[in-house]
Amino acid sequence: MDLNFNKNEDHNKLLVSELKNKLSKVKLGGGQKRIDKQHSQGKLTARERIEYLLDPKKPSIEIGAFAGDGMYEEHGGASGGGVVVKIGYVKGKQCIVVANDATVKAGAWFPITAKKNLRAQEISMENRLPIIYLVDSAGVYLPMQDEIFPDKEHFGRIFRNNAVMSSMGITQIAAVMGSCVAGGAYLPIMSDEALIVDKTGSIFLAGSYLVKAAIGETIDNETLGGATTHCEVSGVTDYKAKDDKDALDKIKNIFSKIGDFDKAGFNREKALKPKEKQEDIYGILPKSRAEQYDMREIIKRLVDDSDFEEYKEGYGQTILTGYARIDGWAVGIVANQRKLVKTTKAKTKPSEMQFGGVIYSDSADKATRFIANCNQKKIPLVFLQDVTGFMVGSKSEHGGIIKDGAKMVNAVSNSVVPKFTIIIGNSYGAGNYAMCGKAYDPRLIVAWPSAELAVMSGNSAAKVLLQIETASLKKKGETITPEDEKEMFDKIKARYDRQISPYYAASRIWTDAVIDPLDTRKWISMGIEAANHAPIEKAFNLGVIQV
């Protein structure tokens, strides 16, 4: 191993260590004192409930762990968005679990909470995946009600989705394990089956204080909407549980009897580990996002037996396309090649160099054709992003780069096989779109700690913004010294760098997670397994494109 490899390895391992430290803080939710309070009430925490519910020897992945990170600080923060979402297995059946975290503002709903819940439902609907709601929430966070209550993608969309999912035949089970108030009371009752925990669970449109204020009736919360009331009087809930574990055991019992699902039929063989050492990824991936490297070396450490059957290897070399297997699943890989490549347009013309990470016309053309091939063969697509954008300049413009880029975007948009996106490094500008960014419906989209998501790099953006700012000041007659310019540049870049961090993206659920590169195979495998629940019902059609 060379010195550069060792430097890269140290840098990337530090990034992974930082990731693990951040996750350990997220897992504390609202803090140890609030966890202790939850326990004193005889209740498990959201994470303890999920851990008890999911099969212990099966893998699981967490969606949106960093939701709300660095947001709502003026309101005391909302760690994880006040809800925990995991894909795992109950009695061997893959499902998605959504658990309100009552240690975070009593499980109240912030705007990001709604977005995270809607993302969980979206995953359930796309993959026909059973969903379990573990309810323990004080309802909408009132100081921010205007940002969560009335719009299309706000709180009410949750119940609309409950109804749609039911019509789709997707199993929904809800357990009320704490508060369930106001509009939130509809969620468990719009599920297929609802459980409630005795003495700690309660469901009502208005609590005892509001009932007293509204109609003058004096009544306690337990009589108003406790487990006995709803299981024996109103008939709102279907099962009464004596405690949290009893409720979770009942869910396991229900799940053990669910029939099999219609499969999409994605190809899978016996899984093989990569021949190449996976940990080498840390040393191969450069410390600097501007440095070149060979993406093939990353692919060899992600795919079964390190076997990558490359499609059109010598053409459009700044995008790699080819077939492989990940944990036994057949996949088509579309990856940005990050090393400088030599290309020859014709025998009569000299070779020219193409910059790694840039999408050229020939690369876009190759990717478009490969995506169409995978759709025809019913092979899921995996996009490995490290892209600075499309090539610019007169030569590219005259060669039709916009047309070729549009064809690639068209193919990605209309793809009917499931897509999975891994943001390894740069994810800039239209390159993010062409390589299946969040707007293009990947079933799962995750980032490595080395990722950067933005219109352009922090350095480039800071230079552009500095030019605009200095020009404005000079118009006002102000004198700008080189020292002033440097100070302004550093300030602008620091602000921009914060916004391109993978954690900034994850906090807003632009990605589903920031993951250790060594967990990539697990995420893709579980994602394809989930997608296999949903047979493809639509034919691949590119629509109208300019050839």
XYZ file of C-alpha atoms in Angstrom:
547
model
C 0.000 0.000 0.000
C 1.319 3.449 -0.882
C 1.393 6.510 1.354
C -1.586 8.082 -0.432
C -3.677 4.949 0.231
C -2.833 5.174 3.941
C -3.756 8.876 4.080
C -7.075 8.181 2.357
C -7.735 5.262 4.699
C -7.103 7.348 7.819
C -9.326 10.157 6.519
C -12.260 7.911 5.570
C -12.065 5.890 8.772
C -12.258 9.161 10.718
C -15.377 10.091 8.729
C -16.944 6.715 9.601
C -15.997 7.199 13.254
C -17.698 10.615 13.185
C -20.776 8.962 11.641
C -20.941 6.382 14.433
C -20.575 9.069 17.102
C -23.408 11.076 15.560
C -25.618 7.983 15.402
C -24.946 7.170 19.054
C -26.255 10.645 20.002
C -29.328 10.225 17.796
C -30.109 6.940 19.542
C -30.454 8.799 22.859
C -33.485 10.615 21.443
C -34.505 13.329 23.921
C -31.780 12.346 26.382
C -31.229 9.916 29.238
C -33.519 11.757 31.695
C -36.473 11.410 29.359
C -35.597 7.778 28.683
C -35.631 7.177 32.458
C -39.018 8.912 32.695
C -40.402 6.646 29.962
C -39.201 3.610 31.888
C -40.706 4.925 35.151
C -44.099 4.973 33.396
C -43.706 1.286 32.586
C -43.060 1.987 28.928
C -40.270 0.946 26.595
C -38.634 3.578 24.406
C -39.303 3.659 20.664
C -35.986 1.951 19.920
C -36.519 -0.685 22.607
C -39.945 -1.440 21.172
C -38.523 -1.898 17.671
C -35.641 -4.014 18.955
C -38.060 -6.312 20.799
C -40.382 -6.544 17.780
C -37.877 -7.282 15.008
C -36.337 -10.721 14.483
C -33.011 -10.617 16.385
C -30.838 -12.570 13.956
C -31.991 -10.776 10.813
C -30.519 -7.528 9.380
C -32.271 -4.166 9.610
C -31.722 -0.680 8.209
C -32.817 2.671 9.638
C -34.465 5.321 7.472
C -33.980 9.012 8.283
C -31.922 8.662 11.472
C -30.573 12.201 11.009
C -33.938 13.791 10.220
C -34.165 17.153 11.956
C -30.419 17.233 12.750
C -29.465 20.860 13.382
C -33.030 22.025 12.732
C -35.540 23.585 15.152
C -32.810 24.597 17.606
C -34.943 27.544 18.728
C -37.574 24.972 19.774
C -35.094 22.756 21.612
C -34.376 20.488 18.637
C -36.097 17.385 17.320
C -33.647 14.487 17.352
C -34.497 12.017 14.599
C -37.621 14.050 13.876
C -39.188 12.480 16.973
C -39.834 9.188 15.181
C -37.802 6.031 14.491
C -38.249 4.200 11.167
C -36.669 0.822 10.391
C -36.953 -1.840 7.719
C -36.506 -5.278 9.211
C -38.247 -8.636 9.694
C -41.059 -9.829 11.957
C -41.486 -13.601 12.007
C -39.336 -13.771 8.882
C -41.502 -11.303 6.946
C -39.883 -8.084 5.761
C -41.740 -4.965 6.917
C -41.303 -1.327 7.868
C -41.829 -0.104 11.432
C -42.659 3.489 12.412
C -42.370 4.294 16.130
C -43.022 7.689 17.714
C -40.231 8.676 20.116
C -41.992 10.103 23.159
C -38.636 11.208 24.643
C -38.514 13.944 21.959
C -41.128 16.608 22.773
C -43.559 13.867 23.869
C -43.483 12.498 20.322
C -44.961 15.717 18.912
C -45.016 16.171 15.144
C -42.640 18.738 13.653
C -42.690 19.440 9.883
C -39.784 17.009 9.405
C -41.718 14.372 11.399
C -44.477 14.449 8.812
C -41.951 14.252 5.980
C -40.264 11.245 7.586
C -43.578 9.455 8.181
C -44.614 10.116 4.596
C -41.295 8.716 3.389
C -41.945 5.542 5.391
C -45.387 5.211 3.814
C -43.917 5.898 0.368
C -41.454 3.029 0.837
C -44.319 0.811 1.986
C -46.488 1.699 -1.027
C -43.723 1.415 -3.639
C -42.703 -2.008 -2.362
C -46.087 -3.304 -1.101
C -44.308 -3.711 2.232
C -46.376 -4.346 5.417
C -46.142 -1.440 7.867
C -46.405 -1.350 11.660
C -47.124 1.875 13.569
C -46.111 2.073 17.234
C -48.029 5.144 18.365
C -46.968 7.338 21.293
C -47.429 10.976 20.325
C -48.812 14.233 21.702
C -49.880 15.233 18.182
C -48.958 18.289 16.125
C -46.297 20.588 17.599
C -48.546 23.626 17.945
C -45.927 26.422 17.687
C -45.242 25.203 14.119
C -48.770 24.106 13.162
C -48.790 26.345 10.080
C -45.894 24.335 8.631
C -47.380 20.902 9.243
C -51.165 21.102 9.175
C -52.806 22.180 5.898
C -50.646 21.452 2.847
C -50.616 18.442 0.523
C -47.482 16.841 1.992
C -48.399 17.686 5.591
C -49.995 15.796 8.500
C -53.302 14.998 6.794
C -51.544 13.140 3.970
C -50.698 10.386 6.476
C -54.372 9.410 6.845
C -55.010 9.737 3.110
C -52.138 7.270 2.616
C -53.630 4.935 5.248
C -56.759 4.720 3.118
C -54.907 4.292 -0.171
C -52.607 1.629 1.273
C -55.597 -0.287 2.577
C -57.135 -0.279 -0.909
C -53.806 -1.580 -2.262
C -53.955 -4.549 0.110
C -50.910 -3.472 2.132
C -51.041 -4.810 5.696
C -51.124 -2.015 8.325
C -51.081 -2.761 12.036
C -51.028 -0.108 14.764
C -50.331 -0.375 18.468
C -51.294 2.572 20.686
C -48.636 2.511 23.404
C -49.051 6.027 24.766
C -50.847 9.197 23.733
C -52.832 9.246 20.507
C -54.774 12.475 20.281
C -56.782 14.725 17.971
C -56.282 14.070 14.237
C -53.572 11.547 15.064
C -56.252 9.278 16.505
C -57.310 8.370 12.970
C -53.997 6.674 12.091
C -54.425 3.498 14.183
C -58.110 3.228 13.391
C -57.473 3.502 9.661
C -55.048 0.584 9.964
C -56.231 -3.008 9.423
C -55.965 -3.897 13.094
C -55.368 -1.779 16.186
C -54.019 -2.711 19.603
C -53.931 -0.589 22.745
C -51.878 -0.978 25.924
C -53.873 -0.918 29.152
C -53.349 2.101 31.428
C -50.633 3.702 29.254
C -52.389 3.879 25.869
C -55.173 6.351 25.169
C -57.090 7.531 22.101
C -59.345 10.547 21.875
C -60.087 13.480 19.612
C -59.909 15.810 22.648
C -58.448 15.187 26.101
C -60.267 15.690 29.395
C -59.196 19.334 29.799
C -60.414 20.286 26.328
C -63.667 18.355 26.827
C -64.260 20.311 30.055
C -63.566 23.607 28.290
C -65.628 22.762 25.207
C -68.774 21.147 26.624
C -68.399 21.366 30.396
C -68.143 17.588 30.915
C -65.875 16.370 33.702
C -64.169 13.073 32.894
C -60.724 11.504 33.327
C -58.584 10.480 30.336
C -58.715 6.746 31.110
C -62.511 6.681 31.146
C -62.630 8.982 28.135
C -60.320 6.977 25.865
C -58.373 4.256 27.641
C -57.934 0.616 26.676
C -61.030 -0.695 28.468
C -63.221 2.012 26.914
C -62.061 1.344 23.374
C -61.918 -2.465 23.585
C -65.203 -2.977 25.494
C -67.368 0.104 24.932
C -66.566 1.939 21.679
C -65.083 -1.016 19.785
C -62.479 1.330 18.313
C -59.559 -1.031 19.039
C -59.280 -4.772 18.422
C -56.903 -6.002 21.118
C -56.055 -4.954 24.682
C -52.481 -5.593 25.827
C -51.307 -5.581 29.430
C -47.984 -3.875 28.644
C -45.666 -2.925 25.766
C -44.138 -6.395 25.355
C -47.556 -8.032 25.355
C -48.673 -5.670 22.553
C -45.547 -6.431 20.527
C -46.005 -10.186 21.073
C -49.548 -9.880 19.704
C -48.202 -8.152 16.583
C -45.668 -10.978 16.134
C -48.487 -13.492 16.454
C -50.542 -11.696 13.786
C -47.539 -11.488 11.457
C -46.805 -15.195 11.819
C -50.066 -15.945 10.001
C -49.800 -13.526 7.060
C -49.716 -15.299 3.699
C -46.966 -14.991 1.083
C -46.843 -12.129 -1.418
C -46.779 -12.005 -5.212
C -43.151 -11.557 -6.245
C -41.708 -9.296 -8.914
C -39.311 -12.084 -9.835
C -35.917 -10.385 -9.675
C -33.091 -12.850 -10.256
C -31.164 -14.109 -7.238
C -28.518 -16.771 -6.803
C -26.402 -17.832 -3.857
C -24.640 -14.780 -2.408
C -20.856 -14.543 -2.596
C -18.600 -12.079 -0.809
C -16.379 -9.831 -2.949
C -12.987 -11.398 -3.696
C -11.316 -8.059 -3.093
C -11.062 -6.813 0.482
C -14.039 -4.516 1.142
C -12.148 -2.433 3.706
C -9.835 -1.255 0.906
C -12.604 1.168 -0.070
C -11.331 3.466 2.684
C -7.904 3.673 1.057
C -9.091 3.878 -2.559
C -11.553 6.750 -2.037
C -9.520 9.995 -2.085
C -9.473 12.450 0.783
C -10.070 15.314 -1.644
C -13.266 15.356 -3.702
C -11.232 16.808 -6.596
C -8.803 13.869 -6.854
C -9.121 11.162 -9.492
C -9.505 7.424 -8.787
C -10.729 4.309 -10.583
C -14.390 3.565 -9.764
C -13.882 -0.011 -10.977
C -11.836 -0.640 -7.827
C -14.791 0.468 -5.695
C -17.218 -1.708 -7.676
C -14.977 -4.774 -7.239
C -15.361 -4.373 -3.482
C -19.148 -4.052 -3.579
C -20.185 -6.886 -5.912
C -20.293 -10.645 -5.438
C -17.022 -12.407 -6.271
C -15.744 -8.969 -7.470
C -17.251 -9.931 -10.846
C -18.351 -6.969 -12.996
C -19.411 -7.674 -16.607
C -18.844 -4.313 -18.256
C -21.136 -3.052 -21.020
C -19.537 -0.925 -23.800
C -16.261 -0.785 -21.871
C -14.358 1.259 -24.459
C -17.130 3.764 -25.226
C -18.357 6.701 -23.143
C -15.756 5.922 -20.524
C -16.675 8.571 -17.929
C -19.686 6.412 -17.030
C -19.218 2.729 -16.232
C -22.118 0.399 -16.986
C -22.344 -3.322 -16.459
C -23.932 -6.339 -14.812
C -23.073 -7.826 -11.428
C -24.607 -9.422 -8.362
C -24.963 -7.927 -4.894
C -25.733 -10.426 -2.127
C -26.913 -12.778 -4.873
C -29.294 -10.281 -6.527
C -28.679 -9.487 -10.213
C -28.101 -5.737 -10.702
C -27.223 -3.317 -13.452
C -24.656 -0.744 -12.292
C -24.376 2.813 -13.616
C -21.344 4.518 -12.056
C -19.366 7.692 -12.635
C -15.774 6.913 -13.580
C -13.559 9.321 -11.663
C -10.230 8.881 -13.431
C -8.956 10.779 -16.477
C -9.651 8.653 -19.552
C -8.304 8.714 -23.112
C -10.844 8.445 -25.906
C -10.654 8.307 -29.692
C -13.616 9.600 -31.679
C -12.393 8.232 -35.020
C -9.275 6.678 -36.517
C -8.449 9.891 -38.363
C -8.630 12.030 -35.197
C -6.083 12.131 -32.378
C -6.975 10.855 -28.929
C -8.345 13.311 -26.389
C -8.620 13.239 -22.623
C -11.938 13.284 -20.779
C -12.214 14.433 -17.182
C -13.344 11.861 -14.651
C -16.691 12.514 -12.956
C -17.969 14.564 -15.902
C -20.798 13.280 -18.102
C -20.029 13.621 -21.836
C -22.417 12.993 -24.748
C -21.081 9.496 -25.395
C -21.317 8.576 -21.685
C -24.931 9.765 -21.514
C -25.757 7.833 -24.703
C -24.240 4.642 -23.288
C -26.040 4.996 -19.954
C -29.386 5.570 -21.708
C -29.045 2.386 -23.731
C -27.911 0.364 -20.716
C -30.842 1.564 -18.583
C -33.206 0.505 -21.384
C -31.522 -2.933 -21.491
C -31.959 -3.432 -17.744
C -35.635 -2.507 -17.992
C -36.116 -5.021 -20.789
C -34.403 -7.753 -18.754
C -36.110 -6.816 -15.460
C -32.823 -6.119 -13.676
C -32.766 -3.583 -10.773
C -30.462 -0.580 -11.272
C -27.783 0.666 -8.878
C -26.391 4.177 -9.405
C -23.000 4.994 -7.869
C -22.721 8.784 -7.865
C -19.511 10.772 -7.936
C -20.404 13.355 -10.546
C -19.462 16.983 -11.085
C -22.054 17.508 -13.851
C -22.277 17.523 -17.634
C -19.430 18.741 -19.855
C -19.680 22.417 -20.843
C -18.117 24.542 -23.595
C -18.723 25.147 -27.294
C -17.547 21.709 -28.392
C -20.007 19.964 -26.077
C -22.861 22.347 -26.822
C -22.396 21.985 -30.574
C -22.188 18.212 -30.140
C -25.639 18.159 -28.508
C -24.770 17.567 -24.846
C -28.168 18.927 -23.767
C -29.966 16.503 -26.085
C -27.905 13.510 -24.930
C -28.256 14.511 -21.287
C -32.020 14.828 -21.756
C -32.152 11.296 -23.167
C -30.387 9.952 -20.093
C -32.691 11.869 -17.736
C -35.645 10.545 -19.745
C -34.452 6.948 -19.341
C -33.897 7.365 -15.597
C -37.315 9.026 -15.180
C -39.232 6.347 -17.076
C -37.368 3.327 -15.722
C -39.824 0.817 -14.244
C -37.327 -1.477 -12.530
C -36.403 -0.478 -8.969
C -33.522 1.994 -8.680
C -31.067 2.424 -5.803
C -28.705 5.370 -5.473
C -25.451 5.484 -3.510
C -23.840 8.927 -3.295
C -20.161 8.144 -2.901
C -18.611 11.553 -3.539
C -19.731 14.556 -5.567
C -23.377 14.960 -6.496
C -23.430 18.288 -8.290
C -25.931 20.047 -10.518
C -27.710 18.162 -13.288
C -25.357 15.238 -12.646
C -27.411 14.539 -9.509
C -30.529 14.311 -11.675
C -29.063 12.148 -14.452
C -27.612 9.732 -11.879
C -30.984 9.202 -10.184
C -31.096 11.809 -7.433
C -33.994 11.932 -4.954
C -36.301 13.616 -7.493
C -36.127 10.509 -9.722
C -37.712 8.061 -7.276
C -34.929 5.724 -6.198
C -36.411 3.091 -3.890
C -33.606 3.932 -1.452
C -30.995 6.691 -1.646
C -28.063 6.830 0.774
C -24.813 8.757 1.086
C -21.367 7.798 2.275
C -19.761 10.218 4.785
C -17.572 11.448 1.877
C -20.594 12.684 -0.117
C -21.333 16.286 -1.136
C -24.707 17.370 -2.562
C -25.034 20.783 -4.183
C -25.451 22.762 -7.393
C -21.644 23.034 -7.471
C -18.657 22.509 -5.175
C -18.154 24.795 -2.195
C -15.012 26.276 -3.733
C -16.653 27.057 -7.092
C -19.839 28.398 -5.512
C -17.888 30.609 -3.117
C -15.934 32.115 -6.026
C -19.130 32.890 -7.932
C -20.887 34.370 -4.909
C -17.775 36.381 -4.005
C -17.683 37.946 -7.486
C -21.326 38.970 -7.158
C -20.832 40.396 -3.668
C -17.644 42.327 -4.447
C -19.176 43.753 -7.635
C -22.146 44.977 -5.622
C -19.918 46.629 -3.014
C -17.753 48.295 -5.667
C -20.860 49.731 -7.315
C -21.613 51.382 -3.999
C -18.142 52.929 -4.061
C -16.686 50.767 -1.313
C -13.015 49.755 -1.426
C -12.288 46.020 -1.173
C -8.823 44.922 -0.073
C -7.384 41.431 -0.756
C -7.753 40.737 2.957
C -11.430 41.709 2.799
C -11.925 39.414 -0.187
C -10.285 36.487 1.597
C -12.413 37.010 4.701
C -15.570 37.212 2.602
C -14.566 34.116 0.600
C -13.887 32.059 3.735
C -17.207 33.102 5.268
C -19.189 32.266 2.124
C -17.388 28.941 1.654
C -17.946 27.905 5.281
C -21.670 28.548 4.927
C -21.859 26.708 1.614
C -19.746 23.784 2.858
C -22.190 23.273 5.718
C -25.035 23.025 3.219
C -23.300 20.435 1.016
C -22.553 18.105 3.936
C -24.205 14.658 3.726
C -25.666 15.312 7.183
C -27.369 18.510 5.996
C -29.014 16.449 3.236
C -29.937 13.623 5.602
C -31.477 16.007 8.143
C -33.913 17.162 5.449
C -34.496 13.601 4.165
C -32.980 14.380 0.757
C -31.314 11.023 1.425
C -32.544 8.108 3.537
C -29.312 7.718 5.496
C -25.611 8.378 5.813
C -23.975 4.950 5.927
C -20.628 3.263 6.423
C -19.456 2.203 2.918
C -19.180 -1.356 4.262
C -22.970 -1.408 4.815
C -23.722 -0.652 1.151
C -24.298 -4.275 0.147
C -26.811 -4.756 2.983
C -28.807 -1.662 1.993
C -28.997 -2.668 -1.671
C -29.852 -6.298 -0.866
C -32.634 -5.414 1.580
C -33.881 -2.781 -0.858
C -34.184 -5.268 -3.715
C -35.827 -7.807 -1.406
C -38.396 -5.155 -0.504
C -38.906 -4.251 -4.168
C -39.505 -7.917 -4.959
C -42.840 -7.579 -3.061
C -44.194 -5.357 -5.846
C -44.604 -6.901 -9.317
C -43.877 -4.468 -12.175
C -47.195 -3.429 -13.676
C -46.040 -0.827 -16.193
C -44.094 -1.273 -19.446
C -40.885 0.699 -19.999
C -41.515 3.548 -22.453
C -39.097 6.389 -23.161
C -41.811 8.609 -24.590
C -40.704 11.279 -27.080
C -36.947 11.872 -27.291
C -34.686 13.601 -29.799
C -32.373 11.082 -31.394
